[in-house]
PDB file of C-alpha atoms in Angstrom:
ATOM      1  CA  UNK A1203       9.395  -7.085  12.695  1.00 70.00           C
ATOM      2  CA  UNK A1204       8.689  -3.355  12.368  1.00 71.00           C
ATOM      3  CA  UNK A1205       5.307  -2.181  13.287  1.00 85.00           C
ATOM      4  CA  UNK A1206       3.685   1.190  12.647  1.00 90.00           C
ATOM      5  CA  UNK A1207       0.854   2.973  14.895  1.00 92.00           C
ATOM      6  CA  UNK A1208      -1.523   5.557  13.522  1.00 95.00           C
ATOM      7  CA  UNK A1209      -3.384   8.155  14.978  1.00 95.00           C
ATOM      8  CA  UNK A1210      -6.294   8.762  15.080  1.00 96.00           C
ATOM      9  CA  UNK A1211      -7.923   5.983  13.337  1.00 94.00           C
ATOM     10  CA  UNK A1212     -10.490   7.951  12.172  1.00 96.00           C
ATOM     11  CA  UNK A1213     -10.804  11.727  11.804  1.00 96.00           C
ATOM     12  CA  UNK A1214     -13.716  14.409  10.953  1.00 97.00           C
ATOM     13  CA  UNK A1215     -13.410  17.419  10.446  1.00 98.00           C
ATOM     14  CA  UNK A1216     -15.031  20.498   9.087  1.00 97.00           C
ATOM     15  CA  UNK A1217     -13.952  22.128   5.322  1.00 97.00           C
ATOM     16  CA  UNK A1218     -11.267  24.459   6.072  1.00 97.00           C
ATOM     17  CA  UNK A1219      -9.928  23.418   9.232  1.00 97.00           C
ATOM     18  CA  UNK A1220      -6.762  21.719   9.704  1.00 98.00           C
ATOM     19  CA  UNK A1221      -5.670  18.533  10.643  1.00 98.00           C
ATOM     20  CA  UNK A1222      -2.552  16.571  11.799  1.00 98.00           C
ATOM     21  CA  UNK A1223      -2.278  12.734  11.693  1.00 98.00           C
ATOM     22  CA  UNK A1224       0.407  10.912  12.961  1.00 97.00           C
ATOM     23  CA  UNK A1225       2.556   7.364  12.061  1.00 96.00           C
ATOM     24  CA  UNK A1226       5.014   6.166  14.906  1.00 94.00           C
ATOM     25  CA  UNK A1227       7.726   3.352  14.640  1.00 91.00           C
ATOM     26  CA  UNK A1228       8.754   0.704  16.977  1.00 88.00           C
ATOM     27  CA  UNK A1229      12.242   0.943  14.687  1.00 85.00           C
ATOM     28  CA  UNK A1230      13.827   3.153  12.768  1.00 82.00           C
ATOM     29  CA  UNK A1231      12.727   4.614   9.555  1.00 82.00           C
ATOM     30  CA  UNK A1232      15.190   4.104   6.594  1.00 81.00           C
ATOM     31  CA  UNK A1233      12.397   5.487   4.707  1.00 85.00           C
ATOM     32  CA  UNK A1234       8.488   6.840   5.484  1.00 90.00           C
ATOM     33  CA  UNK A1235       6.110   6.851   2.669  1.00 92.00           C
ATOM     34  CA  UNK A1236       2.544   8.431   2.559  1.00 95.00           C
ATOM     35  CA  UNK A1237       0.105   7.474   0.408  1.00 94.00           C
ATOM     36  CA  UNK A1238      -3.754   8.236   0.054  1.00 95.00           C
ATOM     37  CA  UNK A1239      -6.502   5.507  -0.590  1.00 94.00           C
ATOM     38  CA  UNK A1240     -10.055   5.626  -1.872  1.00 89.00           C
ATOM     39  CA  UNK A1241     -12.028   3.612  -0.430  1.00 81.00           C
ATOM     40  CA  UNK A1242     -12.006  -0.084  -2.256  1.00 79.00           C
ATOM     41  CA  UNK A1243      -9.169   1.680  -4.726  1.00 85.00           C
ATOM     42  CA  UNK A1244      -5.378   1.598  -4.960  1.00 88.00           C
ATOM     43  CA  UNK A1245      -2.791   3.570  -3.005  1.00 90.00           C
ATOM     44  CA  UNK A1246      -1.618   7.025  -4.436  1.00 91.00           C
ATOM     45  CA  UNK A1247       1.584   7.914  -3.612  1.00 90.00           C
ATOM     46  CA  UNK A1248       2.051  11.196  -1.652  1.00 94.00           C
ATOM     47  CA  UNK A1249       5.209  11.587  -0.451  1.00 92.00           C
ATOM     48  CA  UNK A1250       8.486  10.297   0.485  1.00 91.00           C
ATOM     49  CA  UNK A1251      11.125  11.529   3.319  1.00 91.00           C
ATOM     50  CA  UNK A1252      14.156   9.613   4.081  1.00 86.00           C
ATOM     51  CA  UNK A1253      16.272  11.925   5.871  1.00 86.00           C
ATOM     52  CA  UNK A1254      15.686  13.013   9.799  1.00 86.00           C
ATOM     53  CA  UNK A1255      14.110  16.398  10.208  1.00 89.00           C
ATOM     54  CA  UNK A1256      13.051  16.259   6.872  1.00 92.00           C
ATOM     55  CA  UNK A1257      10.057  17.911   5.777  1.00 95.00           C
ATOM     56  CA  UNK A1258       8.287  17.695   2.283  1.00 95.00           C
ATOM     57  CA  UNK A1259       5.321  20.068   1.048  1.00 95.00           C
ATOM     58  CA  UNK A1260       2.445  19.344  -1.898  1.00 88.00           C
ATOM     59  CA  UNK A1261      -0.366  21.307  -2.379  1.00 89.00           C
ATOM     60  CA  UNK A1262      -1.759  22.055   1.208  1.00 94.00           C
ATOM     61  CA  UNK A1263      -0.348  18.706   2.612  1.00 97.00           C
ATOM     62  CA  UNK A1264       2.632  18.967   4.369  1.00 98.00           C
ATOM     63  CA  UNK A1265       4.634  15.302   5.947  1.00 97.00           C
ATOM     64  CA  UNK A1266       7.774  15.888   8.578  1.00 96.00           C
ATOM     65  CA  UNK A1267      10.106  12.852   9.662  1.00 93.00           C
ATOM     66  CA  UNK A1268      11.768  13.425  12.954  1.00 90.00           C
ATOM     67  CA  UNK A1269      14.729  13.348  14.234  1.00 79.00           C
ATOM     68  CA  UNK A1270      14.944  10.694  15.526  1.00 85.00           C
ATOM     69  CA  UNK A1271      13.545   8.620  12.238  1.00 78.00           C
ATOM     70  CA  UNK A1272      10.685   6.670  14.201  1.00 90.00           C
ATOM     71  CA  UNK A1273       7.848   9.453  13.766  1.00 93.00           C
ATOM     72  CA  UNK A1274       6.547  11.176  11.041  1.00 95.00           C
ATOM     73  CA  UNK A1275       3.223  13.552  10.623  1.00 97.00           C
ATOM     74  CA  UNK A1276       1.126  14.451   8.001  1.00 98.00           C
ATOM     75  CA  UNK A1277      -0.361  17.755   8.216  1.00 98.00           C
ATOM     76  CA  UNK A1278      -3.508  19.269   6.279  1.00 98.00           C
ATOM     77  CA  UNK A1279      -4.140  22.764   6.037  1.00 97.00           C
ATOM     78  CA  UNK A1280      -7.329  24.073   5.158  1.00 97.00           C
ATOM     79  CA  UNK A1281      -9.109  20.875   4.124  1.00 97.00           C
ATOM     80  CA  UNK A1282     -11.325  20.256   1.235  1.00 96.00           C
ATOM     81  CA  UNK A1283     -13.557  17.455   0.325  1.00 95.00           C
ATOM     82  CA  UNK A1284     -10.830  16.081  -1.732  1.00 95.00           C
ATOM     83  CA  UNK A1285      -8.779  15.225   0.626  1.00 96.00           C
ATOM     84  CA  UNK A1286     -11.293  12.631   2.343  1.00 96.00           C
ATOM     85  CA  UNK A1287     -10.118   8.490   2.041  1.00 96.00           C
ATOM     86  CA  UNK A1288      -8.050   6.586   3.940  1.00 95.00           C
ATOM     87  CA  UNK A1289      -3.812   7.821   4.848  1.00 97.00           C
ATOM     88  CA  UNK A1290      -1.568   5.234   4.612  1.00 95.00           C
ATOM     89  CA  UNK A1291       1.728   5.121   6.260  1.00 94.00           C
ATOM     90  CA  UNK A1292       4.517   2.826   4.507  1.00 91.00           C
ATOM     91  CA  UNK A1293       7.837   2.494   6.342  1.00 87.00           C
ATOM     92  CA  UNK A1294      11.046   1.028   4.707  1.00 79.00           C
ATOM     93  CA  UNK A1295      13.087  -0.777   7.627  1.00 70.00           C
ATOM     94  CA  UNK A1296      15.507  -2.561   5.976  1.00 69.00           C
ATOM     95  CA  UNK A1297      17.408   0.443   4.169  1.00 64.00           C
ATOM     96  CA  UNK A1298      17.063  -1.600   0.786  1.00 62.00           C
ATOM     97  CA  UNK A1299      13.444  -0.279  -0.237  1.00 58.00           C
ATOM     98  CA  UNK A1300      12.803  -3.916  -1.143  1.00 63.00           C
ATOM     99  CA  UNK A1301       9.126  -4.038   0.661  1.00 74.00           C
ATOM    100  CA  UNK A1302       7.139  -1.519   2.915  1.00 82.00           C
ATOM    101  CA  UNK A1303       5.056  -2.456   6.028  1.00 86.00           C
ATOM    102  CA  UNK A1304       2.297  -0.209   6.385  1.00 90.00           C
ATOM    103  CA  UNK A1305       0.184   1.100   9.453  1.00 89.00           C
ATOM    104  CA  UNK A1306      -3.585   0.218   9.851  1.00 88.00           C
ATOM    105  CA  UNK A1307      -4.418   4.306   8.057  1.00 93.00           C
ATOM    106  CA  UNK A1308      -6.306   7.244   9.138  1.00 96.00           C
ATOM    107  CA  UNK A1309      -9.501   7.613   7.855  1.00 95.00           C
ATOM    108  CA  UNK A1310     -10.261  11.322   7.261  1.00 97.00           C
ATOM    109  CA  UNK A1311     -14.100  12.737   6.489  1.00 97.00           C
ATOM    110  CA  UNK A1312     -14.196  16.121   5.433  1.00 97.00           C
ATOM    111  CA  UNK A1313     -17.796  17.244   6.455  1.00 96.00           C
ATOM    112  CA  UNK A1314     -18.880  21.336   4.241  1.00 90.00           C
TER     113      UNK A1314
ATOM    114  CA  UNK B 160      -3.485   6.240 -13.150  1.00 68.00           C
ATOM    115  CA  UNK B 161      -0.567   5.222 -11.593  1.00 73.00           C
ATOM    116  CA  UNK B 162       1.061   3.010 -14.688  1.00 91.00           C
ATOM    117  CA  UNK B 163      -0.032  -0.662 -12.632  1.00 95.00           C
ATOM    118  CA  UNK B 164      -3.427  -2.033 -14.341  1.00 96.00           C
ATOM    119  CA  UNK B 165      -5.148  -5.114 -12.184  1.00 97.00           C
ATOM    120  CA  UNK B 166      -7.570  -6.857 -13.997  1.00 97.00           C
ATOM    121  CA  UNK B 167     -10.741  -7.804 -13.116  1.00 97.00           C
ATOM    122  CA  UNK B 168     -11.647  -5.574 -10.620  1.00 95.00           C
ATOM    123  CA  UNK B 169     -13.937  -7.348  -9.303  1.00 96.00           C
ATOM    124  CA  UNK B 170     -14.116 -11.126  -8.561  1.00 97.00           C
ATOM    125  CA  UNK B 171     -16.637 -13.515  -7.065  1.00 96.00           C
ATOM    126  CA  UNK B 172     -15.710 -17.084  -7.223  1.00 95.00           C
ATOM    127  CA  UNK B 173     -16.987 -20.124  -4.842  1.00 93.00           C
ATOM    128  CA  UNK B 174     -14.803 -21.815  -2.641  1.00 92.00           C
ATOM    129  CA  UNK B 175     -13.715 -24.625  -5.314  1.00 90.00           C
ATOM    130  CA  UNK B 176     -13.339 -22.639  -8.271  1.00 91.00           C
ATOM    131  CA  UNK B 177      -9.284 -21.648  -9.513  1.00 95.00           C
ATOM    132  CA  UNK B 178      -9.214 -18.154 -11.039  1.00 96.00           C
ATOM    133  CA  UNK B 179      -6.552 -15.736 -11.632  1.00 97.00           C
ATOM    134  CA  UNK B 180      -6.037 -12.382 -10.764  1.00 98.00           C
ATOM    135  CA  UNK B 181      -3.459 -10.050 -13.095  1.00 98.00           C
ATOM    136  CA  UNK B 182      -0.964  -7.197 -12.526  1.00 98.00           C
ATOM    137  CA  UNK B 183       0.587  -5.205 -15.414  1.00 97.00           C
ATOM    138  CA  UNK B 184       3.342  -2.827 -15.365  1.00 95.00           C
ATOM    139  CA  UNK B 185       5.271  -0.829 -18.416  1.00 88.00           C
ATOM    140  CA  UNK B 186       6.768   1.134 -15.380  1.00 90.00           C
ATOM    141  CA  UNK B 187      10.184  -0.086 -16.160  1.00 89.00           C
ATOM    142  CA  UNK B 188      10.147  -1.271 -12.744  1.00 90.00           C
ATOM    143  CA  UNK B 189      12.023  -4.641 -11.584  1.00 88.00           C
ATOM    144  CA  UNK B 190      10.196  -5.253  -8.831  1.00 89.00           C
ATOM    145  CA  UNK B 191       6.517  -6.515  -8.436  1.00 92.00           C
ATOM    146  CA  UNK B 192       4.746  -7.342  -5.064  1.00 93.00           C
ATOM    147  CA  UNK B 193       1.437  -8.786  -3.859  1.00 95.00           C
ATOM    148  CA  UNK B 194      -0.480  -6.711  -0.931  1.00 94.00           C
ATOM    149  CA  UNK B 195      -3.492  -8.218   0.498  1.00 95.00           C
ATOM    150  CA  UNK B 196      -6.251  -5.825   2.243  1.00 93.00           C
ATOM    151  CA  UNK B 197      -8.799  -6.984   4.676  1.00 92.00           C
ATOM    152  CA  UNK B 198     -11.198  -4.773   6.545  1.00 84.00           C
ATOM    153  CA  UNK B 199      -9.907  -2.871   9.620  1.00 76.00           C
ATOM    154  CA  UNK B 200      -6.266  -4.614   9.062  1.00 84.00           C
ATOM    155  CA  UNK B 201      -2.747  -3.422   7.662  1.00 85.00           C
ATOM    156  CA  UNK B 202      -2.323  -4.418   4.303  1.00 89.00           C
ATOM    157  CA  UNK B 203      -0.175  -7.227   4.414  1.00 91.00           C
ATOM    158  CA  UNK B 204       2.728  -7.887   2.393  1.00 91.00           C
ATOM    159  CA  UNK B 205       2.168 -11.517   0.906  1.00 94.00           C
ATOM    160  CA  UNK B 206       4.695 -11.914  -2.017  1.00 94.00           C
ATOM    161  CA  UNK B 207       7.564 -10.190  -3.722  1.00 91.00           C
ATOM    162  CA  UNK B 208       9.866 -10.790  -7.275  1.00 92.00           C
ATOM    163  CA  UNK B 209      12.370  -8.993  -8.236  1.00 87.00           C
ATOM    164  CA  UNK B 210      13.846  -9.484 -11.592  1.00 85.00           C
ATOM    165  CA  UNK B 211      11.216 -12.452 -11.829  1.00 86.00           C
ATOM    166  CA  UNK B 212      12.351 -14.172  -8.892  1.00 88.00           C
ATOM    167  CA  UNK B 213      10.078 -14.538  -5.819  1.00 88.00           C
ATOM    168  CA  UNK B 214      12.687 -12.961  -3.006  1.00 85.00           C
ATOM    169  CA  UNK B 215       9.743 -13.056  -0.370  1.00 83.00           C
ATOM    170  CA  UNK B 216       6.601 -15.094   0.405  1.00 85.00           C
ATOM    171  CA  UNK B 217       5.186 -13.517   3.867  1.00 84.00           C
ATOM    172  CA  UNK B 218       4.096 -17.465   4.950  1.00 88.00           C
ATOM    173  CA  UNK B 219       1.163 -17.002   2.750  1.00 94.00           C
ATOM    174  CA  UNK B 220      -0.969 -20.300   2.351  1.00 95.00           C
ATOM    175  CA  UNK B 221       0.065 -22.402  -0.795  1.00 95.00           C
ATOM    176  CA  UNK B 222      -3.788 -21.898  -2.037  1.00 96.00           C
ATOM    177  CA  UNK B 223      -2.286 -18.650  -3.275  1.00 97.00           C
ATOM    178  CA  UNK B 224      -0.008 -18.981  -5.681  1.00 96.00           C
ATOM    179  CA  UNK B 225       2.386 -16.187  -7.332  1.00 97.00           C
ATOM    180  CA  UNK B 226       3.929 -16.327 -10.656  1.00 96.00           C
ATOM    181  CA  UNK B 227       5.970 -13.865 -12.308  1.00 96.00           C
ATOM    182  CA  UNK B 228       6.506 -14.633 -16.107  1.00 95.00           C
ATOM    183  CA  UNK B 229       8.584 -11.024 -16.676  1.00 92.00           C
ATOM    184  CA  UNK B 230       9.210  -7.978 -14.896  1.00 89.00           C
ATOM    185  CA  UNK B 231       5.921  -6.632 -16.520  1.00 94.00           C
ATOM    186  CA  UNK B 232       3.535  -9.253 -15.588  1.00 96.00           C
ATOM    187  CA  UNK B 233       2.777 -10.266 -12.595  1.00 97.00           C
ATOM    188  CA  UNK B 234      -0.127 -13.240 -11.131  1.00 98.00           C
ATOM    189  CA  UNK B 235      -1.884 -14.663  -8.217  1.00 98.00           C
ATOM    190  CA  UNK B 236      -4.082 -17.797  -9.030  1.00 98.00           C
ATOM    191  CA  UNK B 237      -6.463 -18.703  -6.169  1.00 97.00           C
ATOM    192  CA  UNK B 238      -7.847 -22.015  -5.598  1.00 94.00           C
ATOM    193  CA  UNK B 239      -9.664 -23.669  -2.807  1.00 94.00           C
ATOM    194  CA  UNK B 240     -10.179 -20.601  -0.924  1.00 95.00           C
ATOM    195  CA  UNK B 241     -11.913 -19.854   1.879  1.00 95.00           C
ATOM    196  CA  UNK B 242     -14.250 -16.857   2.866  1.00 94.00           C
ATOM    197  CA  UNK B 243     -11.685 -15.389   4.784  1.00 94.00           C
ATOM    198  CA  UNK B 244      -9.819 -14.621   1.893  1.00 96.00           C
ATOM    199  CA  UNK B 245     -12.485 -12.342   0.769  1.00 96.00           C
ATOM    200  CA  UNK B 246     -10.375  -8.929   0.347  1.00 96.00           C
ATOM    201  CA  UNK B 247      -8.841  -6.280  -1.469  1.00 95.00           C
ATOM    202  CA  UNK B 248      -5.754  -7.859  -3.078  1.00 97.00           C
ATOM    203  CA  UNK B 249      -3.519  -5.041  -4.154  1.00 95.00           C
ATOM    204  CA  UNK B 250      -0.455  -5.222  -7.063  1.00 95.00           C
ATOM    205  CA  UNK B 251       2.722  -2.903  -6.619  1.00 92.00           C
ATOM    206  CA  UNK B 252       5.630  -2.180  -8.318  1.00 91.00           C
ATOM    207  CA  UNK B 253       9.044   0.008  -7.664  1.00 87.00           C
ATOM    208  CA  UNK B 254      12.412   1.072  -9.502  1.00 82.00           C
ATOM    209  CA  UNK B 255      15.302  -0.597  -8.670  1.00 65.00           C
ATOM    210  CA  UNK B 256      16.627   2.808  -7.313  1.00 60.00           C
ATOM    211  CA  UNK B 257      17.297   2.827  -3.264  1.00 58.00           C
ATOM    212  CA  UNK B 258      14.269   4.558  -1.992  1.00 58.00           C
ATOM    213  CA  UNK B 259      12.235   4.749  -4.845  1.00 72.00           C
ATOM    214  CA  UNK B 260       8.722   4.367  -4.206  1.00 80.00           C
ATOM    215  CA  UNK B 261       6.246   1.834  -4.901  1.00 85.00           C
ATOM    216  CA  UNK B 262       3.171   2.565  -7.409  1.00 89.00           C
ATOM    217  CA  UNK B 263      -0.026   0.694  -6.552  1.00 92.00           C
ATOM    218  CA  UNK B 264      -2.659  -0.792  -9.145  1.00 94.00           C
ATOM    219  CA  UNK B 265      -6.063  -0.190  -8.290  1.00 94.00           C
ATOM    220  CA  UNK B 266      -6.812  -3.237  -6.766  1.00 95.00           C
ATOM    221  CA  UNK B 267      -8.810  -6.386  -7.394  1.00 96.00           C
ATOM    222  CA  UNK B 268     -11.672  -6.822  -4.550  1.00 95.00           C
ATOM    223  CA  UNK B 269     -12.510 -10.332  -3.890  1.00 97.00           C
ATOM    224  CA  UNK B 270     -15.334 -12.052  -2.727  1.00 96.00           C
ATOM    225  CA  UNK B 271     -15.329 -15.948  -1.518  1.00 96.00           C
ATOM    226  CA  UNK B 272     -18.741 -17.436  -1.306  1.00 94.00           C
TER     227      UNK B 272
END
């Protein structure tokens, strides 16, 4: 079965600086999804790349798949507040988009 | 607001009670899913339907049980549970489209005393 690693578990930073936080594969990716979590809420859907080398942009949060399709970041630039809860990485293995298995998440603190 | 309403939010029931928890979606979406959440832990798929037909149940114990009356309605009624099942359970849904991405409810955290 697929599994996906995250890192770092846990993250905090200072408002304004950036971060990186990474999701790695032990297959390949026929799809990586990010979402965002409240604590104790649902998932919000961030983003969705599909395509090796592929790199998608919203707001100041920018996710890159690799070549390869078995690593993907998540990049934060010039954090806020806002942007504190838990990152969730969701990977598609079976090319059919029928479930996602999803990583343990990143928890981020964003400290003023 | 995502477009998948769980209802309650909130549930504490005792180890022999049988309650219900409920997932709506007017998403147009054929495809419904059960995720359960425990502390420090992936979220782990435990059931999915598509078109109302259960296509996957992740060997999840038979004290859960899933029913899906129509693409817009999903369930989970609990019964005999144990304190380990004390958890965020978590309702999805997704498009029939390749790659389309699943929208989460907001989640129904329960507690087994």
């Amino acid at each position: 079965s697929q599994e996906l690693e995250q890192s770092p578990q846990s993250l905090i930073v200072q408002e304004g600086k950036n971060l990186t936080i990474n999701c790695t594969s032990s297959k390949t990716l026929y799809g990586l999804y990010w979402y965002k979590q409240k604590y104790g809420e649902g998932l919000i859907f961030l983003m969705m790349l599909q395509k090796g080398g592929e790199e998608k942009s919203h707001e100041k949060i920018t996710a890159k798949l690799d070549e390869k399709k078995q690593q993907s970041s998540l990049h934060i630039t010039a954090s806020q507040p806002s942007h504190a809860g838990i990152y969730l990485c969701g990977a598609d293995g079976t090319g059919t988009a029928s479930k996602l298995t999803f990583g343990t998440g990143t928890r981020l603190q964003v400290t003023l | 607001e995502t477009g998948v309403t769980q209802t309650p939010r909130h549930l504490v029931m005792g180890m022999t009670n049988k309650k219900s928890l409920k997932c709506e979606q007017h998403l147009g979406h054929n495809a419904m899913y059960w995720y359960k959440q425990s502390a420090k832990k992936p979220l782990e798929l435990m059931f999915v339907y598509n078109f109302k037909e259960q296509t996957e149940n992740n060997s999840v114990p038979s004290r859960f049980s899933p029913e899906c009356p129509n693409s817009s309605h999903l369930f989970l009624h609990l019964h005999t549970l144990q304190p380990e099942d004390s958890a965020l359970y978590l309702c999805a849904s997704s498009g029939r489209t390749e790659f389309t991405e699943a929208f989460f409810g907001q989640g129904t955290r329960l507690t087994v005393v």
